Amino acid sequence: MIFRARQFEFRFPRPTLLMGVVNVTPDSFSDGGQFLDPAAAIAHAFRLVEEGADLLDVGGESTRPDAEPVSEAEELRRVMPVIEALVGRVRVPVSIDTMKPGVARAALQAGASLVNDVGANRTEPDMWRLVADAGAGYVVMHMLGTPRTMQRAPTYRDVVAAVGEFFADRLRRLAAAGVHADQTVLDPGFGFGKTVGHNLQLLAALRSFTKWQRPLLLGVSRKSFVGHVTGETQAVARLPGSLACACWGVEAGASIVRVHDVRATRQALRMTEAILATVNGTTG
Ligand code: HH2
């Protein structure tokens, strides 16, 4: 399996890729306001690379439930100085976390290598054409509704089947828009229109989503369902629960984890991978 994002190419199997989160927002649930100043965001991004991030995900709009939508101009104002400062100065691909084609276009023009589209439930193909033209990577994330509405009593007949059908449909639509399968990453969208039970069911069934032979991205870091299960109310204190999910996720076939705590997650995953390699008889 190969993942291509412009000049970058990752071949799997390989150690799990760590995507470090850079939120240039005042209101992210996990670290809102800490990196709104571009200089702080840039310094944070360099630190994440030093700690072992294989990708950087820069976002200028919080997608937490009930977050205030941000205008395109404001989102550009937040993310562009950060993307421009990072591209060419870090050796890892820079991802733009946006639902807006206009923001994705500007980020790609500035040298970003992939688009992390939490709004991949869109039906208009303009975002996909941009990705096709740039040869960029593209994260296909499942969300029920919009950040405004997604946590209002989400219901599914079968959440695992619904996410699977979404992936199959989007891979077809992306191919029709000229995006090669090698450019895609699949993400069940933990917390995006999901109850605690739905998130747990998706984690339990993660392996079933490997059937498309595409890297699976796991975005569980500090999320509220970890708080619900563990009783930890503070997002920044949810690292142990997040690590448990990440280790399970890698055992269940995840290839990329999107995290705030790169150094700690890297250590947990390298250890998990060493154990798995021994279980599978591929080392010593
Ligand atoms: N989760 C968040 C944001 N972007 N992208 C993908 N592909 N998968 C995710 O699970 C995901 C994501 C939410 O986390 P965070 O960026 O910390 O919070 P906020 O949206 O409040 O900025």
PDB file of C-alpha atoms and ligand atoms in Angstrom:
ATOM      1  CA  MET A   1       0.000   0.000   0.000  1.00  0.00           C
ATOM      2  CA  ILE A   2       1.332   3.444  -0.976  1.00  0.00           C
ATOM      3  CA  PHE A   3       0.156   6.880   0.147  1.00  0.00           C
ATOM      4  CA  ARG A   4       1.169   9.780  -2.098  1.00  0.00           C
ATOM      5  CA  ALA A   5       0.859  13.441  -1.206  1.00  0.00           C
ATOM      6  CA  ARG A   6       2.577  15.538  -3.879  1.00  0.00           C
ATOM      7  CA  GLN A   7       6.359  14.943  -3.546  1.00  0.00           C
ATOM      8  CA  PHE A   8       5.917  12.719  -0.488  1.00  0.00           C
ATOM      9  CA  GLU A   9       5.435   8.973  -0.666  1.00  0.00           C
ATOM     10  CA  PHE A  10       4.849   6.589   2.230  1.00  0.00           C
ATOM     11  CA  ARG A  11       4.981   2.811   1.730  1.00  0.00           C
ATOM     12  CA  PHE A  12       3.176   0.496   4.134  1.00  0.00           C
ATOM     13  CA  PRO A  13       3.741  -1.603   6.148  1.00  0.00           C
ATOM     14  CA  ARG A  14       5.898   0.859   8.046  1.00  0.00           C
ATOM     15  CA  PRO A  15       5.850   2.315  11.581  1.00  0.00           C
ATOM     16  CA  THR A  16       2.640   4.213  12.287  1.00  0.00           C
ATOM     17  CA  LEU A  17       2.738   7.799  11.039  1.00  0.00           C
ATOM     18  CA  LEU A  18       2.237  10.465  13.682  1.00  0.00           C
ATOM     19  CA  MET A  19       0.266  13.498  12.526  1.00  0.00           C
ATOM     20  CA  GLY A  20       0.902  16.391  14.925  1.00  0.00           C
ATOM     21  CA  VAL A  21      -1.990  18.801  15.508  1.00  0.00           C
ATOM     22  CA  VAL A  22      -1.375  22.546  15.094  1.00  0.00           C
ATOM     23  CA  ASN A  23      -4.595  24.390  15.990  1.00  0.00           C
ATOM     24  CA  VAL A  24      -4.384  28.091  15.088  1.00  0.00           C
ATOM     25  CA  THR A  25      -7.699  28.776  16.822  1.00  0.00           C
ATOM     26  CA  PRO A  26      -9.035  30.550  19.901  1.00  0.00           C
ATOM     27  CA  ASP A  27     -11.591  27.848  20.696  1.00  0.00           C
ATOM     28  CA  SER A  28     -10.370  24.301  19.944  1.00  0.00           C
ATOM     29  CA  PHE A  29     -11.671  21.912  22.588  1.00  0.00           C
ATOM     30  CA  SER A  30      -8.216  20.482  23.157  1.00  0.00           C
ATOM     31  CA  ASP A  31      -5.840  23.448  23.196  1.00  0.00           C
ATOM     32  CA  GLY A  32      -7.882  26.507  22.112  1.00  0.00           C
ATOM     33  CA  GLY A  33      -6.055  29.826  22.264  1.00  0.00           C
ATOM     34  CA  GLN A  34      -2.617  28.373  22.971  1.00  0.00           C
ATOM     35  CA  PHE A  35      -1.363  28.753  19.404  1.00  0.00           C
ATOM     36  CA  LEU A  36      -3.522  31.515  17.915  1.00  0.00           C
ATOM     37  CA  ASP A  37      -0.463  33.724  17.585  1.00  0.00           C
ATOM     38  CA  PRO A  38       1.324  32.553  14.383  1.00  0.00           C
ATOM     39  CA  ALA A  39       4.748  32.648  16.065  1.00  0.00           C
ATOM     40  CA  ALA A  40       3.492  30.337  18.834  1.00  0.00           C
ATOM     41  CA  ALA A  41       1.899  27.990  16.283  1.00  0.00           C
ATOM     42  CA  ILE A  42       5.093  27.858  14.197  1.00  0.00           C
ATOM     43  CA  ALA A  43       7.274  27.183  17.254  1.00  0.00           C
ATOM     44  CA  HIS A  44       4.837  24.465  18.350  1.00  0.00           C
ATOM     45  CA  ALA A  45       4.972  22.854  14.896  1.00  0.00           C
ATOM     46  CA  PHE A  46       8.789  22.742  14.932  1.00  0.00           C
ATOM     47  CA  ARG A  47       8.659  21.202  18.399  1.00  0.00           C
ATOM     48  CA  LEU A  48       6.245  18.510  17.195  1.00  0.00           C
ATOM     49  CA  VAL A  49       8.592  17.613  14.323  1.00  0.00           C
ATOM     50  CA  GLU A  50      11.506  17.361  16.762  1.00  0.00           C
ATOM     51  CA  GLU A  51       9.375  15.068  18.911  1.00  0.00           C
ATOM     52  CA  GLY A  52       8.785  12.762  15.955  1.00  0.00           C
ATOM     53  CA  ALA A  53       5.786  14.053  13.981  1.00  0.00           C
ATOM     54  CA  ASP A  54       5.742  12.591  10.449  1.00  0.00           C
ATOM     55  CA  LEU A  55       3.064  15.030   9.265  1.00  0.00           C
ATOM     56  CA  LEU A  56       1.769  18.378  10.539  1.00  0.00           C
ATOM     57  CA  ASP A  57      -1.942  19.201  10.427  1.00  0.00           C
ATOM     58  CA  VAL A  58      -2.628  22.950  10.501  1.00  0.00           C
ATOM     59  CA  GLY A  59      -6.210  24.071  11.192  1.00  0.00           C
ATOM     60  CA  GLY A  60      -7.826  27.481  11.601  1.00  0.00           C
ATOM     61  CA  GLU A  61     -11.399  26.501  12.452  1.00  0.00           C
ATOM     62  CA  SER A  62     -12.485  24.496  15.457  1.00  0.00           C
ATOM     63  CA  THR A  63     -14.776  21.600  14.593  1.00  0.00           C
ATOM     64  CA  ARG A  64     -15.828  20.892  18.158  1.00  0.00           C
ATOM     65  CA  PRO A  65     -19.600  20.485  18.594  1.00  0.00           C
ATOM     66  CA  ASP A  66     -21.363  23.872  18.446  1.00  0.00           C
ATOM     67  CA  ALA A  67     -18.186  25.736  17.433  1.00  0.00           C
ATOM     68  CA  GLU A  68     -18.798  29.124  15.813  1.00  0.00           C
ATOM     69  CA  PRO A  69     -18.203  28.880  12.045  1.00  0.00           C
ATOM     70  CA  VAL A  70     -15.284  31.012  10.856  1.00  0.00           C
ATOM     71  CA  SER A  71     -15.260  33.076   7.636  1.00  0.00           C
ATOM     72  CA  GLU A  72     -12.909  32.106   4.837  1.00  0.00           C
ATOM     73  CA  ALA A  73     -10.990  35.379   5.237  1.00  0.00           C
ATOM     74  CA  GLU A  74     -10.466  34.763   8.949  1.00  0.00           C
ATOM     75  CA  GLU A  75      -9.447  31.148   8.431  1.00  0.00           C
ATOM     76  CA  LEU A  76      -6.921  32.226   5.772  1.00  0.00           C
ATOM     77  CA  ARG A  77      -5.600  34.939   8.080  1.00  0.00           C
ATOM     78  CA  ARG A  78      -4.972  32.341  10.771  1.00  0.00           C
ATOM     79  CA  VAL A  79      -3.446  29.489   8.811  1.00  0.00           C
ATOM     80  CA  MET A  80      -1.552  31.029   5.892  1.00  0.00           C
ATOM     81  CA  PRO A  81       1.324  32.640   7.853  1.00  0.00           C
ATOM     82  CA  VAL A  82       1.839  29.317   9.603  1.00  0.00           C
ATOM     83  CA  ILE A  83       1.761  27.219   6.427  1.00  0.00           C
ATOM     84  CA  GLU A  84       4.039  29.641   4.602  1.00  0.00           C
ATOM     85  CA  ALA A  85       6.550  29.527   7.461  1.00  0.00           C
ATOM     86  CA  LEU A  86       6.554  25.733   7.649  1.00  0.00           C
ATOM     87  CA  VAL A  87       6.624  24.632   4.018  1.00  0.00           C
ATOM     88  CA  GLY A  88      10.195  24.124   2.914  1.00  0.00           C
ATOM     89  CA  ARG A  89      11.487  24.523   6.460  1.00  0.00           C
ATOM     90  CA  VAL A  90      10.178  21.243   7.844  1.00  0.00           C
ATOM     91  CA  ARG A  91      11.033  17.942   6.194  1.00  0.00           C
ATOM     92  CA  VAL A  92       7.530  16.533   6.731  1.00  0.00           C
ATOM     93  CA  PRO A  93       4.356  17.088   4.703  1.00  0.00           C
ATOM     94  CA  VAL A  94       2.107  19.917   5.855  1.00  0.00           C
ATOM     95  CA  SER A  95      -1.613  19.174   5.885  1.00  0.00           C
ATOM     96  CA  ILE A  96      -4.378  21.778   5.843  1.00  0.00           C
ATOM     97  CA  ASP A  97      -7.324  20.876   8.078  1.00  0.00           C
ATOM     98  CA  THR A  98     -10.206  22.688   6.405  1.00  0.00           C
ATOM     99  CA  MET A  99     -13.694  22.222   5.016  1.00  0.00           C
ATOM    100  CA  LYS A 100     -13.352  25.199   2.655  1.00  0.00           C
ATOM    101  CA  PRO A 101     -12.115  24.702  -0.923  1.00  0.00           C
ATOM    102  CA  GLY A 102     -10.839  28.322  -0.944  1.00  0.00           C
ATOM    103  CA  VAL A 103      -8.614  27.677   2.061  1.00  0.00           C
ATOM    104  CA  ALA A 104      -7.425  24.357   0.623  1.00  0.00           C
ATOM    105  CA  ARG A 105      -6.533  26.083  -2.668  1.00  0.00           C
ATOM    106  CA  ALA A 106      -4.451  28.782  -0.976  1.00  0.00           C
ATOM    107  CA  ALA A 107      -2.706  26.237   1.254  1.00  0.00           C
ATOM    108  CA  LEU A 108      -1.872  23.992  -1.709  1.00  0.00           C
ATOM    109  CA  GLN A 109      -0.562  27.003  -3.642  1.00  0.00           C
ATOM    110  CA  ALA A 110       1.685  27.783  -0.666  1.00  0.00           C
ATOM    111  CA  GLY A 111       3.033  24.213  -0.747  1.00  0.00           C
ATOM    112  CA  ALA A 112       0.831  22.179   1.586  1.00  0.00           C
ATOM    113  CA  SER A 113       0.854  18.507   0.580  1.00  0.00           C
ATOM    114  CA  LEU A 114      -2.472  17.207   1.806  1.00  0.00           C
ATOM    115  CA  VAL A 115      -6.007  18.282   2.590  1.00  0.00           C
ATOM    116  CA  ASN A 116      -7.600  16.940   5.759  1.00  0.00           C
ATOM    117  CA  ASP A 117     -11.281  17.342   4.935  1.00  0.00           C
ATOM    118  CA  VAL A 118     -13.561  16.754   7.909  1.00  0.00           C
ATOM    119  CA  GLY A 119     -16.311  17.887   5.515  1.00  0.00           C
ATOM    120  CA  ALA A 120     -15.737  14.970   3.141  1.00  0.00           C
ATOM    121  CA  ASN A 121     -19.477  14.282   3.438  1.00  0.00           C
ATOM    122  CA  ARG A 122     -19.832  17.064   0.858  1.00  0.00           C
ATOM    123  CA  THR A 123     -21.344  16.204  -2.517  1.00  0.00           C
ATOM    124  CA  GLU A 124     -19.896  19.117  -4.544  1.00  0.00           C
ATOM    125  CA  PRO A 125     -16.690  17.973  -6.267  1.00  0.00           C
ATOM    126  CA  ASP A 126     -14.780  21.315  -6.244  1.00  0.00           C
ATOM    127  CA  MET A 127     -12.589  20.309  -3.277  1.00  0.00           C
ATOM    128  CA  TRP A 128     -11.785  16.994  -4.960  1.00  0.00           C
ATOM    129  CA  ARG A 129     -10.789  18.654  -8.257  1.00  0.00           C
ATOM    130  CA  LEU A 130      -8.313  20.853  -6.390  1.00  0.00           C
ATOM    131  CA  VAL A 131      -6.808  17.762  -4.765  1.00  0.00           C
ATOM    132  CA  ALA A 132      -6.670  15.971  -8.127  1.00  0.00           C
ATOM    133  CA  ASP A 133      -4.965  18.913  -9.873  1.00  0.00           C
ATOM    134  CA  ALA A 134      -2.368  19.274  -7.102  1.00  0.00           C
ATOM    135  CA  GLY A 135      -1.708  15.524  -6.761  1.00  0.00           C
ATOM    136  CA  ALA A 136      -2.218  16.159  -3.045  1.00  0.00           C
ATOM    137  CA  GLY A 137      -3.099  13.689  -0.332  1.00  0.00           C
ATOM    138  CA  TYR A 138      -6.700  13.701   0.905  1.00  0.00           C
ATOM    139  CA  VAL A 139      -8.187  12.561   4.211  1.00  0.00           C
ATOM    140  CA  VAL A 140     -11.742  11.278   3.729  1.00  0.00           C
ATOM    141  CA  MET A 141     -13.342  11.764   7.147  1.00  0.00           C
ATOM    142  CA  HIS A 142     -16.846  10.616   8.067  1.00  0.00           C
ATOM    143  CA  MET A 143     -19.105  13.124   9.801  1.00  0.00           C
ATOM    144  CA  LEU A 144     -22.860  12.990  10.362  1.00  0.00           C
ATOM    145  CA  GLY A 145     -24.135  16.492   9.513  1.00  0.00           C
ATOM    146  CA  THR A 146     -22.055  19.553  10.374  1.00  0.00           C
ATOM    147  CA  PRO A 147     -20.071  20.521  13.483  1.00  0.00           C
ATOM    148  CA  ARG A 148     -23.110  22.611  14.515  1.00  0.00           C
ATOM    149  CA  THR A 149     -25.539  19.722  14.369  1.00  0.00           C
ATOM    150  CA  MET A 150     -23.488  16.553  14.598  1.00  0.00           C
ATOM    151  CA  GLN A 151     -23.846  15.826  18.311  1.00  0.00           C
ATOM    152  CA  ARG A 152     -27.612  16.380  18.453  1.00  0.00           C
ATOM    153  CA  ALA A 153     -28.711  12.804  19.156  1.00  0.00           C
ATOM    154  CA  PRO A 154     -26.779  11.080  16.348  1.00  0.00           C
ATOM    155  CA  THR A 155     -28.491   7.856  15.321  1.00  0.00           C
ATOM    156  CA  TYR A 156     -27.502   5.055  12.978  1.00  0.00           C
ATOM    157  CA  ARG A 157     -29.043   1.704  12.205  1.00  0.00           C
ATOM    158  CA  ASP A 158     -25.479   0.350  12.211  1.00  0.00           C
ATOM    159  CA  VAL A 159     -22.665   2.897  12.599  1.00  0.00           C
ATOM    160  CA  VAL A 160     -19.956   0.554  11.285  1.00  0.00           C
ATOM    161  CA  ALA A 161     -21.970  -0.248   8.155  1.00  0.00           C
ATOM    162  CA  ALA A 162     -22.790   3.462   7.638  1.00  0.00           C
ATOM    163  CA  VAL A 163     -19.123   4.489   7.800  1.00  0.00           C
ATOM    164  CA  GLY A 164     -18.157   1.620   5.474  1.00  0.00           C
ATOM    165  CA  GLU A 165     -20.787   2.656   2.924  1.00  0.00           C
ATOM    166  CA  PHE A 166     -19.553   6.252   3.162  1.00  0.00           C
ATOM    167  CA  PHE A 167     -15.949   5.196   2.433  1.00  0.00           C
ATOM    168  CA  ALA A 168     -16.999   3.081  -0.559  1.00  0.00           C
ATOM    169  CA  ASP A 169     -19.127   5.902  -1.968  1.00  0.00           C
ATOM    170  CA  ARG A 170     -16.464   8.582  -1.479  1.00  0.00           C
ATOM    171  CA  LEU A 171     -13.697   6.473  -3.019  1.00  0.00           C
ATOM    172  CA  ARG A 172     -15.926   6.101  -6.102  1.00  0.00           C
ATOM    173  CA  ARG A 173     -16.714   9.834  -6.252  1.00  0.00           C
ATOM    174  CA  LEU A 174     -13.077  10.779  -5.702  1.00  0.00           C
ATOM    175  CA  ALA A 175     -11.952   8.514  -8.535  1.00  0.00           C
ATOM    176  CA  ALA A 176     -14.571  10.152 -10.772  1.00  0.00           C
ATOM    177  CA  ALA A 177     -13.155  13.570  -9.828  1.00  0.00           C
ATOM    178  CA  GLY A 178      -9.626  12.436 -10.784  1.00  0.00           C
ATOM    179  CA  VAL A 179      -8.230  11.666  -7.315  1.00  0.00           C
ATOM    180  CA  HIS A 180      -6.171   8.459  -7.447  1.00  0.00           C
ATOM    181  CA  ALA A 181      -6.781   5.912  -4.689  1.00  0.00           C
ATOM    182  CA  ASP A 182      -3.085   6.263  -3.697  1.00  0.00           C
ATOM    183  CA  GLN A 183      -3.819   9.852  -2.626  1.00  0.00           C
ATOM    184  CA  THR A 184      -6.499   8.883  -0.114  1.00  0.00           C
ATOM    185  CA  VAL A 185      -6.614   8.155   3.614  1.00  0.00           C
ATOM    186  CA  LEU A 186      -9.778   6.943   5.390  1.00  0.00           C
ATOM    187  CA  ASP A 187     -10.916   8.244   8.786  1.00  0.00           C
ATOM    188  CA  PRO A 188     -14.079   7.109  10.668  1.00  0.00           C
ATOM    189  CA  GLY A 189     -14.303  10.567  12.293  1.00  0.00           C
ATOM    190  CA  PHE A 190     -14.324   9.842  16.018  1.00  0.00           C
ATOM    191  CA  GLY A 191     -16.628  12.290  17.815  1.00  0.00           C
ATOM    192  CA  PHE A 192     -18.103  13.694  14.599  1.00  0.00           C
ATOM    193  CA  GLY A 193     -21.783  12.801  14.975  1.00  0.00           C
ATOM    194  CA  LYS A 194     -21.120   9.798  17.235  1.00  0.00           C
ATOM    195  CA  THR A 195     -22.204   8.823  20.729  1.00  0.00           C
ATOM    196  CA  VAL A 196     -19.713   7.252  23.139  1.00  0.00           C
ATOM    197  CA  GLY A 197     -21.137   3.860  22.105  1.00  0.00           C
ATOM    198  CA  HIS A 198     -20.687   4.634  18.386  1.00  0.00           C
ATOM    199  CA  ASN A 199     -17.043   5.631  18.943  1.00  0.00           C
ATOM    200  CA  LEU A 200     -16.387   2.397  20.837  1.00  0.00           C
ATOM    201  CA  GLN A 201     -18.110   0.324  18.154  1.00  0.00           C
ATOM    202  CA  LEU A 202     -15.975   1.992  15.468  1.00  0.00           C
ATOM    203  CA  LEU A 203     -12.800   1.315  17.446  1.00  0.00           C
ATOM    204  CA  ALA A 204     -13.845  -2.295  17.949  1.00  0.00           C
ATOM    205  CA  ALA A 205     -14.526  -2.730  14.217  1.00  0.00           C
ATOM    206  CA  LEU A 206     -11.562  -0.719  12.959  1.00  0.00           C
ATOM    207  CA  ARG A 207      -9.947  -3.667  11.215  1.00  0.00           C
ATOM    208  CA  SER A 208     -12.973  -4.056   8.926  1.00  0.00           C
ATOM    209  CA  PHE A 209     -12.103  -0.701   7.321  1.00  0.00           C
ATOM    210  CA  THR A 210      -8.718  -1.986   6.114  1.00  0.00           C
ATOM    211  CA  LYS A 211     -10.462  -3.854   3.288  1.00  0.00           C
ATOM    212  CA  TRP A 212     -10.057  -0.853   0.958  1.00  0.00           C
ATOM    213  CA  GLN A 213      -6.280  -1.174   1.254  1.00  0.00           C
ATOM    214  CA  ARG A 214      -5.986   2.493   2.234  1.00  0.00           C
ATOM    215  CA  PRO A 215      -4.234   3.938   5.293  1.00  0.00           C
ATOM    216  CA  LEU A 216      -6.637   4.404   8.215  1.00  0.00           C
ATOM    217  CA  LEU A 217      -6.304   7.587  10.242  1.00  0.00           C
ATOM    218  CA  LEU A 218      -7.315   7.568  13.893  1.00  0.00           C
ATOM    219  CA  GLY A 219      -8.240  10.919  15.479  1.00  0.00           C
ATOM    220  CA  VAL A 220      -9.040  10.156  19.107  1.00  0.00           C
ATOM    221  CA  SER A 221      -6.553  12.387  20.927  1.00  0.00           C
ATOM    222  CA  ARG A 222      -8.094  14.067  24.027  1.00  0.00           C
ATOM    223  CA  LYS A 223     -11.646  13.560  22.696  1.00  0.00           C
ATOM    224  CA  SER A 224     -14.688  13.797  24.911  1.00  0.00           C
ATOM    225  CA  PHE A 225     -15.602  10.104  24.618  1.00  0.00           C
ATOM    226  CA  VAL A 226     -12.262   9.352  26.319  1.00  0.00           C
ATOM    227  CA  GLY A 227     -13.432  11.732  29.049  1.00  0.00           C
ATOM    228  CA  HIS A 228     -16.830  10.010  29.269  1.00  0.00           C
ATOM    229  CA  VAL A 229     -15.317   6.551  29.633  1.00  0.00           C
ATOM    230  CA  THR A 230     -12.608   7.578  32.118  1.00  0.00           C
ATOM    231  CA  GLY A 231     -14.281  10.417  34.010  1.00  0.00           C
ATOM    232  CA  GLU A 232     -11.468  12.816  33.068  1.00  0.00           C
ATOM    233  CA  THR A 233     -13.113  16.188  32.468  1.00  0.00           C
ATOM    234  CA  GLN A 234     -10.000  18.089  31.348  1.00  0.00           C
ATOM    235  CA  ALA A 235      -9.061  17.548  27.703  1.00  0.00           C
ATOM    236  CA  VAL A 236      -5.320  17.993  28.312  1.00  0.00           C
ATOM    237  CA  ALA A 237      -5.398  15.309  31.021  1.00  0.00           C
ATOM    238  CA  ARG A 238      -6.784  12.628  28.681  1.00  0.00           C
ATOM    239  CA  LEU A 239      -3.397  11.455  27.417  1.00  0.00           C
ATOM    240  CA  PRO A 240      -3.469   7.997  29.072  1.00  0.00           C
ATOM    241  CA  GLY A 241      -6.915   7.210  27.648  1.00  0.00           C
ATOM    242  CA  SER A 242      -5.860   8.570  24.250  1.00  0.00           C
ATOM    243  CA  LEU A 243      -2.751   6.364  24.293  1.00  0.00           C
ATOM    244  CA  ALA A 244      -4.868   3.295  25.052  1.00  0.00           C
ATOM    245  CA  CYS A 245      -6.997   4.057  21.978  1.00  0.00           C
ATOM    246  CA  ALA A 246      -3.921   4.689  19.804  1.00  0.00           C
ATOM    247  CA  CYS A 247      -2.253   1.403  20.821  1.00  0.00           C
ATOM    248  CA  TRP A 248      -5.459  -0.521  20.231  1.00  0.00           C
ATOM    249  CA  GLY A 249      -5.907   1.295  16.924  1.00  0.00           C
ATOM    250  CA  VAL A 250      -2.495   0.258  15.668  1.00  0.00           C
ATOM    251  CA  GLU A 251      -3.151  -3.344  16.685  1.00  0.00           C
ATOM    252  CA  ALA A 252      -6.427  -3.074  14.730  1.00  0.00           C
ATOM    253  CA  GLY A 253      -4.849  -1.731  11.536  1.00  0.00           C
ATOM    254  CA  ALA A 254      -4.541   2.077  11.843  1.00  0.00           C
ATOM    255  CA  SER A 255      -1.627   3.556   9.864  1.00  0.00           C
ATOM    256  CA  ILE A 256      -1.777   7.223  10.924  1.00  0.00           C
ATOM    257  CA  VAL A 257      -2.680   8.714  14.311  1.00  0.00           C
ATOM    258  CA  ARG A 258      -3.583  12.405  14.616  1.00  0.00           C
ATOM    259  CA  VAL A 259      -2.376  13.545  18.037  1.00  0.00           C
ATOM    260  CA  HIS A 260      -1.633  16.544  20.220  1.00  0.00           C
ATOM    261  CA  ASP A 261       0.973  14.685  22.328  1.00  0.00           C
ATOM    262  CA  VAL A 262       3.509  13.492  19.788  1.00  0.00           C
ATOM    263  CA  ARG A 263       6.411  12.492  22.048  1.00  0.00           C
ATOM    264  CA  ALA A 264       4.327  10.316  24.379  1.00  0.00           C
ATOM    265  CA  THR A 265       2.294   8.754  21.575  1.00  0.00           C
ATOM    266  CA  ARG A 266       5.425   7.936  19.610  1.00  0.00           C
ATOM    267  CA  GLN A 267       6.877   6.033  22.559  1.00  0.00           C
ATOM    268  CA  ALA A 268       3.643   4.105  23.160  1.00  0.00           C
ATOM    269  CA  LEU A 269       3.325   3.186  19.499  1.00  0.00           C
ATOM    270  CA  ARG A 270       6.955   2.137  18.974  1.00  0.00           C
ATOM    271  CA  MET A 271       6.545  -0.200  21.961  1.00  0.00           C
ATOM    272  CA  THR A 272       3.234  -1.574  20.667  1.00  0.00           C
ATOM    273  CA  GLU A 273       4.775  -2.138  17.231  1.00  0.00           C
ATOM    274  CA  ALA A 274       7.760  -3.983  18.731  1.00  0.00           C
ATOM    275  CA  ILE A 275       5.421  -6.304  20.635  1.00  0.00           C
ATOM    276  CA  LEU A 276       3.262  -6.874  17.545  1.00  0.00           C
ATOM    277  CA  ALA A 277       6.311  -7.617  15.418  1.00  0.00           C
ATOM    278  CA  THR A 278       7.376 -10.240  17.963  1.00  0.00           C
ATOM    279  CA  VAL A 279       3.876 -11.724  18.148  1.00  0.00           C
ATOM    280  CA  ASN A 280       3.874 -11.960  14.359  1.00  0.00           C
ATOM    281  CA  GLY A 281       7.366 -13.466  14.316  1.00  0.00           C
ATOM    282  CA  THR A 282       8.905 -10.755  12.172  1.00  0.00           C
ATOM    283  CA  THR A 283      11.726  -9.963  14.594  1.00  0.00           C
ATOM    284  CA  GLY A 284      14.128 -11.652  16.945  1.00  0.00           C
TER     285      GLY A 284
HETATM  286  N1  HH2 B   1     -10.522  15.756  14.845  1.00  0.00           N
HETATM  287  C1  HH2 B   1     -10.455  17.089  15.045  1.00  0.00           C
HETATM  288  C2  HH2 B   1     -10.064  17.942  14.012  1.00  0.00           C
HETATM  289  N2  HH2 B   1      -9.724  17.449  12.804  1.00  0.00           N
HETATM  290  N3  HH2 B   1      -9.402  15.597  11.368  1.00  0.00           N
HETATM  291  C3  HH2 B   1      -9.462  14.281  11.147  1.00  0.00           C
HETATM  292  N4  HH2 B   1      -9.127  13.781   9.950  1.00  0.00           N
HETATM  293  N5  HH2 B   1      -9.857  13.407  12.127  1.00  0.00           N
HETATM  294  C4  HH2 B   1     -10.215  13.834  13.367  1.00  0.00           C
HETATM  295  O1  HH2 B   1     -10.603  12.988  14.207  1.00  0.00           O
HETATM  296  C5  HH2 B   1     -10.165  15.242  13.638  1.00  0.00           C
HETATM  297  C6  HH2 B   1      -9.754  16.108  12.589  1.00  0.00           C
HETATM  298  C7  HH2 B   1     -10.798  17.661  16.382  1.00  0.00           C
HETATM  299  O2  HH2 B   1      -9.674  17.819  17.178  1.00  0.00           O
HETATM  300  P1  HH2 B   1      -8.944  19.219  17.441  1.00  0.00           P
HETATM  301  O3  HH2 B   1      -8.289  19.704  16.192  1.00  0.00           O
HETATM  302  O4  HH2 B   1      -8.020  19.095  18.588  1.00  0.00           O
HETATM  303  O5  HH2 B   1     -10.101  20.173  17.913  1.00  0.00           O
HETATM  304  P2  HH2 B   1     -10.876  21.370  17.219  1.00  0.00           P
HETATM  305  O6  HH2 B   1     -11.635  20.827  16.043  1.00  0.00           O
HETATM  306  O7  HH2 B   1     -11.780  21.867  18.323  1.00  0.00           O
HETATM  307  O8  HH2 B   1      -9.861  22.380  16.762  1.00  0.00           O
END
